[in-house]
PDB file of C-alpha atoms in Angstrom:
ATOM      1  CA  MET A   1     -59.429 -34.985 -78.253  1.00  0.00           C
ATOM      2  CA  SER A   2     -56.225 -36.546 -79.550  1.00  0.00           C
ATOM      3  CA  GLY A   3     -56.493 -38.287 -82.792  1.00  0.00           C
ATOM      4  CA  THR A   4     -55.931 -41.556 -81.338  1.00  0.00           C
ATOM      5  CA  GLU A   5     -58.956 -40.949 -79.119  1.00  0.00           C
ATOM      6  CA  MET A   6     -61.141 -40.187 -81.588  1.00  0.00           C
ATOM      7  CA  ARG A   7     -60.181 -43.570 -83.802  1.00  0.00           C
ATOM      8  CA  GLU A   8     -60.648 -45.462 -80.572  1.00  0.00           C
ATOM      9  CA  GLY A   9     -63.723 -43.991 -80.277  1.00  0.00           C
ATOM     10  CA  THR A  10     -65.586 -44.947 -83.493  1.00  0.00           C
ATOM     11  CA  ILE A  11     -64.392 -48.706 -82.878  1.00  0.00           C
ATOM     12  CA  ASP A  12     -67.289 -50.875 -82.258  1.00  0.00           C
ATOM     13  CA  ARG A  13     -66.561 -53.461 -79.377  1.00  0.00           C
ATOM     14  CA  SER A  14     -69.364 -55.790 -79.497  1.00  0.00           C
ATOM     15  CA  PRO A  15     -68.172 -59.143 -79.352  1.00  0.00           C
ATOM     16  CA  ALA A  16     -66.529 -60.802 -82.518  1.00  0.00           C
ATOM     17  CA  ARG A  17     -68.342 -62.779 -84.863  1.00  0.00           C
ATOM     18  CA  VAL A  18     -67.590 -66.180 -85.407  1.00  0.00           C
ATOM     19  CA  SER A  19     -66.961 -67.120 -81.687  1.00  0.00           C
ATOM     20  CA  GLN A  20     -70.211 -65.598 -80.874  1.00  0.00           C
ATOM     21  CA  LEU A  21     -71.715 -68.088 -83.220  1.00  0.00           C
ATOM     22  CA  LEU A  22     -69.511 -70.752 -82.853  1.00  0.00           C
ATOM     23  CA  SER A  23     -70.571 -70.491 -78.500  1.00  0.00           C
ATOM     24  CA  VAL A  24     -74.588 -70.436 -79.491  1.00  0.00           C
ATOM     25  CA  ILE A  25     -73.537 -73.639 -81.803  1.00  0.00           C
ATOM     26  CA  ALA A  26     -71.729 -75.042 -78.674  1.00  0.00           C
ATOM     27  CA  ALA A  27     -74.697 -74.358 -76.291  1.00  0.00           C
ATOM     28  CA  SER A  28     -76.948 -75.567 -78.719  1.00  0.00           C
ATOM     29  CA  VAL A  29     -75.295 -79.022 -78.556  1.00  0.00           C
ATOM     30  CA  ALA A  30     -75.546 -79.389 -75.062  1.00  0.00           C
ATOM     31  CA  VAL A  31     -79.030 -78.276 -74.807  1.00  0.00           C
ATOM     32  CA  GLY A  32     -79.400 -81.173 -77.086  1.00  0.00           C
ATOM     33  CA  ALA A  33     -77.461 -83.417 -74.889  1.00  0.00           C
ATOM     34  CA  SER A  34     -79.120 -82.803 -71.666  1.00  0.00           C
ATOM     35  CA  ALA A  35     -82.283 -82.328 -73.417  1.00  0.00           C
ATOM     36  CA  LEU A  36     -82.407 -86.354 -73.974  1.00  0.00           C
ATOM     37  CA  PHE A  37     -81.919 -86.903 -70.257  1.00  0.00           C
ATOM     38  CA  GLY A  38     -85.434 -85.854 -69.609  1.00  0.00           C
ATOM     39  CA  GLY A  39     -87.397 -82.600 -68.090  1.00  0.00           C
ATOM     40  CA  VAL A  40     -84.420 -81.296 -65.735  1.00  0.00           C
ATOM     41  CA  GLY A  41     -81.617 -82.070 -68.009  1.00  0.00           C
ATOM     42  CA  ALA A  42     -84.174 -80.247 -70.897  1.00  0.00           C
ATOM     43  CA  LEU A  43     -84.769 -76.990 -68.980  1.00  0.00           C
ATOM     44  CA  GLY A  44     -81.295 -76.614 -67.504  1.00  0.00           C
ATOM     45  CA  GLY A  45     -80.319 -77.089 -71.293  1.00  0.00           C
ATOM     46  CA  ILE A  46     -82.682 -74.634 -72.302  1.00  0.00           C
ATOM     47  CA  LEU A  47     -82.118 -71.736 -69.699  1.00  0.00           C
ATOM     48  CA  GLY A  48     -78.566 -71.884 -69.679  1.00  0.00           C
ATOM     49  CA  LEU A  49     -78.124 -71.436 -73.958  1.00  0.00           C
ATOM     50  CA  LEU A  50     -80.944 -68.389 -73.025  1.00  0.00           C
ATOM     51  CA  PHE A  51     -77.728 -66.884 -71.064  1.00  0.00           C
ATOM     52  CA  VAL A  52     -75.195 -67.756 -73.245  1.00  0.00           C
ATOM     53  CA  THR A  53     -76.808 -66.194 -76.159  1.00  0.00           C
ATOM     54  CA  ALA A  54     -77.880 -62.906 -74.493  1.00  0.00           C
ATOM     55  CA  GLY A  55     -74.308 -62.696 -72.838  1.00  0.00           C
ATOM     56  CA  VAL A  56     -72.317 -63.593 -76.222  1.00  0.00           C
ATOM     57  CA  VAL A  57     -74.713 -60.905 -77.470  1.00  0.00           C
ATOM     58  CA  ARG A  58     -74.247 -58.320 -75.315  1.00  0.00           C
ATOM     59  CA  GLY A  59     -70.577 -59.325 -74.083  1.00  0.00           C
ATOM     60  CA  SER A  60     -71.662 -59.919 -71.094  1.00  0.00           C
ATOM     61  CA  ARG A  61     -69.394 -62.492 -69.162  1.00  0.00           C
ATOM     62  CA  ARG A  62     -71.667 -62.935 -66.173  1.00  0.00           C
ATOM     63  CA  SER A  63     -73.859 -64.336 -68.101  1.00  0.00           C
ATOM     64  CA  VAL A  64     -71.919 -66.617 -70.636  1.00  0.00           C
ATOM     65  CA  THR A  65     -70.592 -68.028 -67.297  1.00  0.00           C
ATOM     66  CA  ILE A  66     -73.935 -68.418 -65.908  1.00  0.00           C
ATOM     67  CA  GLY A  67     -74.840 -69.516 -68.867  1.00  0.00           C
ATOM     68  CA  SER A  68     -72.283 -72.304 -68.670  1.00  0.00           C
ATOM     69  CA  PHE A  69     -72.682 -73.290 -65.538  1.00  0.00           C
ATOM     70  CA  VAL A  70     -76.628 -73.890 -66.183  1.00  0.00           C
ATOM     71  CA  LEU A  71     -75.623 -75.947 -68.879  1.00  0.00           C
ATOM     72  CA  LEU A  72     -73.605 -78.042 -66.576  1.00  0.00           C
ATOM     73  CA  LEU A  73     -75.958 -78.828 -64.242  1.00  0.00           C
ATOM     74  CA  GLY A  74     -78.228 -79.855 -66.612  1.00  0.00           C
ATOM     75  CA  ILE A  75     -75.713 -82.325 -68.017  1.00  0.00           C
ATOM     76  CA  LEU A  76     -75.157 -83.341 -64.416  1.00  0.00           C
ATOM     77  CA  ALA A  77     -79.091 -84.066 -63.897  1.00  0.00           C
ATOM     78  CA  GLY A  78     -78.419 -86.735 -66.928  1.00  0.00           C
ATOM     79  CA  SER A  79     -75.375 -88.277 -65.029  1.00  0.00           C
ATOM     80  CA  LEU A  80     -78.178 -88.802 -62.037  1.00  0.00           C
ATOM     81  CA  VAL A  81     -80.809 -90.603 -63.504  1.00  0.00           C
ATOM     82  CA  ALA A  82     -77.671 -92.713 -65.284  1.00  0.00           C
ATOM     83  CA  ALA A  83     -77.830 -91.140 -68.437  1.00  0.00           C
ATOM     84  CA  PRO A  84     -74.619 -93.069 -70.769  1.00  0.00           C
ATOM     85  CA  PRO A  85     -71.031 -91.596 -70.413  1.00  0.00           C
ATOM     86  CA  GLU A  86     -71.569 -91.407 -74.223  1.00  0.00           C
ATOM     87  CA  LEU A  87     -73.837 -88.522 -73.467  1.00  0.00           C
ATOM     88  CA  LEU A  88     -72.535 -86.813 -70.928  1.00  0.00           C
ATOM     89  CA  ILE A  89     -69.308 -86.531 -71.772  1.00  0.00           C
ATOM     90  CA  PRO A  90     -69.756 -84.735 -75.291  1.00  0.00           C
ATOM     91  CA  GLY A  91     -72.393 -82.734 -73.922  1.00  0.00           C
ATOM     92  CA  ALA A  92     -69.753 -81.508 -71.133  1.00  0.00           C
ATOM     93  CA  ILE A  93     -67.653 -80.793 -73.716  1.00  0.00           C
ATOM     94  CA  ALA A  94     -69.825 -78.493 -75.584  1.00  0.00           C
ATOM     95  CA  THR A  95     -70.239 -76.791 -72.253  1.00  0.00           C
ATOM     96  CA  VAL A  96     -66.817 -75.599 -71.528  1.00  0.00           C
ATOM     97  CA  LEU A  97     -66.739 -74.916 -75.484  1.00  0.00           C
ATOM     98  CA  ALA A  98     -69.486 -72.993 -74.862  1.00  0.00           C
ATOM     99  CA  TRP A  99     -68.229 -70.902 -72.059  1.00  0.00           C
ATOM    100  CA  ASP A 100     -64.370 -70.656 -73.514  1.00  0.00           C
ATOM    101  CA  PHE A 101     -66.080 -69.759 -77.063  1.00  0.00           C
ATOM    102  CA  GLY A 102     -68.277 -66.836 -75.532  1.00  0.00           C
ATOM    103  CA  GLU A 103     -65.198 -65.496 -74.124  1.00  0.00           C
ATOM    104  CA  GLN A 104     -63.035 -65.337 -76.901  1.00  0.00           C
ATOM    105  CA  ALA A 105     -66.101 -63.547 -78.360  1.00  0.00           C
ATOM    106  CA  ILE A 106     -65.861 -60.974 -75.706  1.00  0.00           C
ATOM    107  CA  ASN A 107     -62.170 -60.572 -75.275  1.00  0.00           C
ATOM    108  CA  VAL A 108     -61.685 -60.081 -79.361  1.00  0.00           C
ATOM    109  CA  GLY A 109     -64.238 -57.850 -79.388  1.00  0.00           C
ATOM    110  CA  GLU A 110     -62.811 -55.615 -76.871  1.00  0.00           C
ATOM    111  CA  GLN A 111     -59.473 -55.925 -78.055  1.00  0.00           C
ATOM    112  CA  LEU A 112     -59.403 -55.457 -81.839  1.00  0.00           C
ATOM    113  CA  GLY A 113     -63.537 -54.417 -81.925  1.00  0.00           C
ATOM    114  CA  ARG A 114     -65.820 -56.251 -83.932  1.00  0.00           C
ATOM    115  CA  GLU A 115     -64.568 -55.039 -87.901  1.00  0.00           C
ATOM    116  CA  ALA A 116     -61.497 -56.380 -87.393  1.00  0.00           C
ATOM    117  CA  ASP A 117     -60.225 -59.783 -89.605  1.00  0.00           C
ATOM    118  CA  THR A 118     -60.339 -62.285 -86.697  1.00  0.00           C
ATOM    119  CA  GLN A 119     -61.757 -65.322 -88.365  1.00  0.00           C
ATOM    120  CA  THR A 120     -58.913 -66.935 -88.739  1.00  0.00           C
ATOM    121  CA  LEU A 121     -57.911 -66.223 -85.302  1.00  0.00           C
ATOM    122  CA  GLU A 122     -61.280 -67.476 -84.176  1.00  0.00           C
ATOM    123  CA  VAL A 123     -61.260 -70.181 -85.886  1.00  0.00           C
ATOM    124  CA  MET A 124     -57.361 -71.730 -85.052  1.00  0.00           C
ATOM    125  CA  HIS A 125     -58.691 -70.629 -81.054  1.00  0.00           C
ATOM    126  CA  ALA A 126     -61.974 -72.722 -81.746  1.00  0.00           C
ATOM    127  CA  ALA A 127     -59.960 -75.487 -83.708  1.00  0.00           C
ATOM    128  CA  SER A 128     -57.317 -76.181 -80.439  1.00  0.00           C
ATOM    129  CA  SER A 129     -59.891 -75.621 -77.743  1.00  0.00           C
ATOM    130  CA  ALA A 130     -61.835 -78.540 -79.674  1.00  0.00           C
ATOM    131  CA  VAL A 131     -59.204 -80.806 -79.609  1.00  0.00           C
ATOM    132  CA  ILE A 132     -58.003 -80.096 -76.158  1.00  0.00           C
ATOM    133  CA  GLY A 133     -61.659 -80.862 -75.413  1.00  0.00           C
ATOM    134  CA  ILE A 134     -61.838 -83.796 -76.989  1.00  0.00           C
ATOM    135  CA  THR A 135     -58.813 -85.023 -75.788  1.00  0.00           C
ATOM    136  CA  ALA A 136     -59.861 -84.724 -72.394  1.00  0.00           C
ATOM    137  CA  GLY A 137     -63.207 -86.550 -73.227  1.00  0.00           C
ATOM    138  CA  VAL A 138     -61.210 -89.094 -74.616  1.00  0.00           C
ATOM    139  CA  VAL A 139     -58.980 -89.529 -71.152  1.00  0.00           C
ATOM    140  CA  GLY A 140     -62.242 -89.474 -69.112  1.00  0.00           C
ATOM    141  CA  TYR A 141     -64.200 -91.987 -70.934  1.00  0.00           C
ATOM    142  CA  GLY A 142     -61.020 -93.523 -70.708  1.00  0.00           C
ATOM    143  CA  MET A 143     -61.278 -93.591 -67.279  1.00  0.00           C
ATOM    144  CA  TYR A 144     -64.793 -94.145 -66.878  1.00  0.00           C
ATOM    145  CA  LEU A 145     -64.427 -97.515 -68.551  1.00  0.00           C
ATOM    146  CA  VAL A 146     -61.636 -98.607 -66.879  1.00  0.00           C
ATOM    147  CA  GLY A 147     -62.581 -98.070 -63.525  1.00  0.00           C
ATOM    148  CA  SER A 148     -66.060 -98.040 -63.546  1.00  0.00           C
ATOM    149  CA  GLY A 149     -68.111-101.118 -62.314  1.00  0.00           C
ATOM    150  CA  GLY A 150     -71.343-100.090 -63.812  1.00  0.00           C
ATOM    151  CA  ARG A 151     -72.395 -97.240 -61.125  1.00  0.00           C
ATOM    152  CA  PRO A 152     -73.339 -94.155 -61.495  1.00  0.00           C
ATOM    153  CA  VAL A 153     -71.908 -91.750 -59.525  1.00  0.00           C
ATOM    154  CA  THR A 154     -68.474 -93.219 -60.970  1.00  0.00           C
ATOM    155  CA  ALA A 155     -70.168 -92.104 -64.014  1.00  0.00           C
ATOM    156  CA  LEU A 156     -70.332 -88.612 -62.587  1.00  0.00           C
ATOM    157  CA  VAL A 157     -66.885 -88.410 -60.425  1.00  0.00           C
ATOM    158  CA  PHE A 158     -65.240 -89.228 -63.981  1.00  0.00           C
ATOM    159  CA  LEU A 159     -67.608 -86.773 -65.708  1.00  0.00           C
ATOM    160  CA  LEU A 160     -66.116 -84.081 -63.391  1.00  0.00           C
ATOM    161  CA  ILE A 161     -62.726 -84.937 -63.696  1.00  0.00           C
ATOM    162  CA  ALA A 162     -62.948 -84.677 -67.350  1.00  0.00           C
ATOM    163  CA  VAL A 163     -64.361 -81.273 -67.370  1.00  0.00           C
ATOM    164  CA  LEU A 164     -61.873 -80.024 -64.824  1.00  0.00           C
ATOM    165  CA  ALA A 165     -59.218 -81.080 -66.871  1.00  0.00           C
ATOM    166  CA  LEU A 166     -60.298 -79.280 -70.150  1.00  0.00           C
ATOM    167  CA  THR A 167     -60.974 -76.360 -68.034  1.00  0.00           C
ATOM    168  CA  SER A 168     -57.711 -76.174 -67.029  1.00  0.00           C
ATOM    169  CA  ALA A 169     -56.667 -76.736 -70.404  1.00  0.00           C
ATOM    170  CA  LEU A 170     -58.256 -74.259 -71.701  1.00  0.00           C
ATOM    171  CA  ARG A 171     -57.530 -71.446 -68.848  1.00  0.00           C
ATOM    172  CA  ALA A 172     -53.382 -72.638 -69.570  1.00  0.00           C
TER     173      ALA A 172
END
């Protein structure tokens, strides 16, 4: 075994701590938003939070993605019961951020190791993702205000457009 291989064997490749924490916080915000919509939203939110938390602790992208999807379903359940977009949009943003931060935690851990000093990197990534998310939310809310006639289906469509725009922006 070469010296490089021995050094790599001692690196802890667990998810990065800061992004791990930010992912759980964002998922908790999404749960708070979805819990206001009643039982289905709250159940979806709590289940999604559990999956996201397990995913960032174990380093499982699949769990993070499933948890984020379930969180989104909790938010969408709220749109079906005519929840106000002022709660739906922040909940959707928090859901996408939970997924993004979870992915970032896993990526940083795999690439740099858990013990590397990555706090600045993680905070800058989180800040830029939050700015993109808030911008997409403002655009989505603006579209809702311009195009809504008080119909809940319209809110759902604009919410989905905002989530798709946010996800596309984060993938770029």
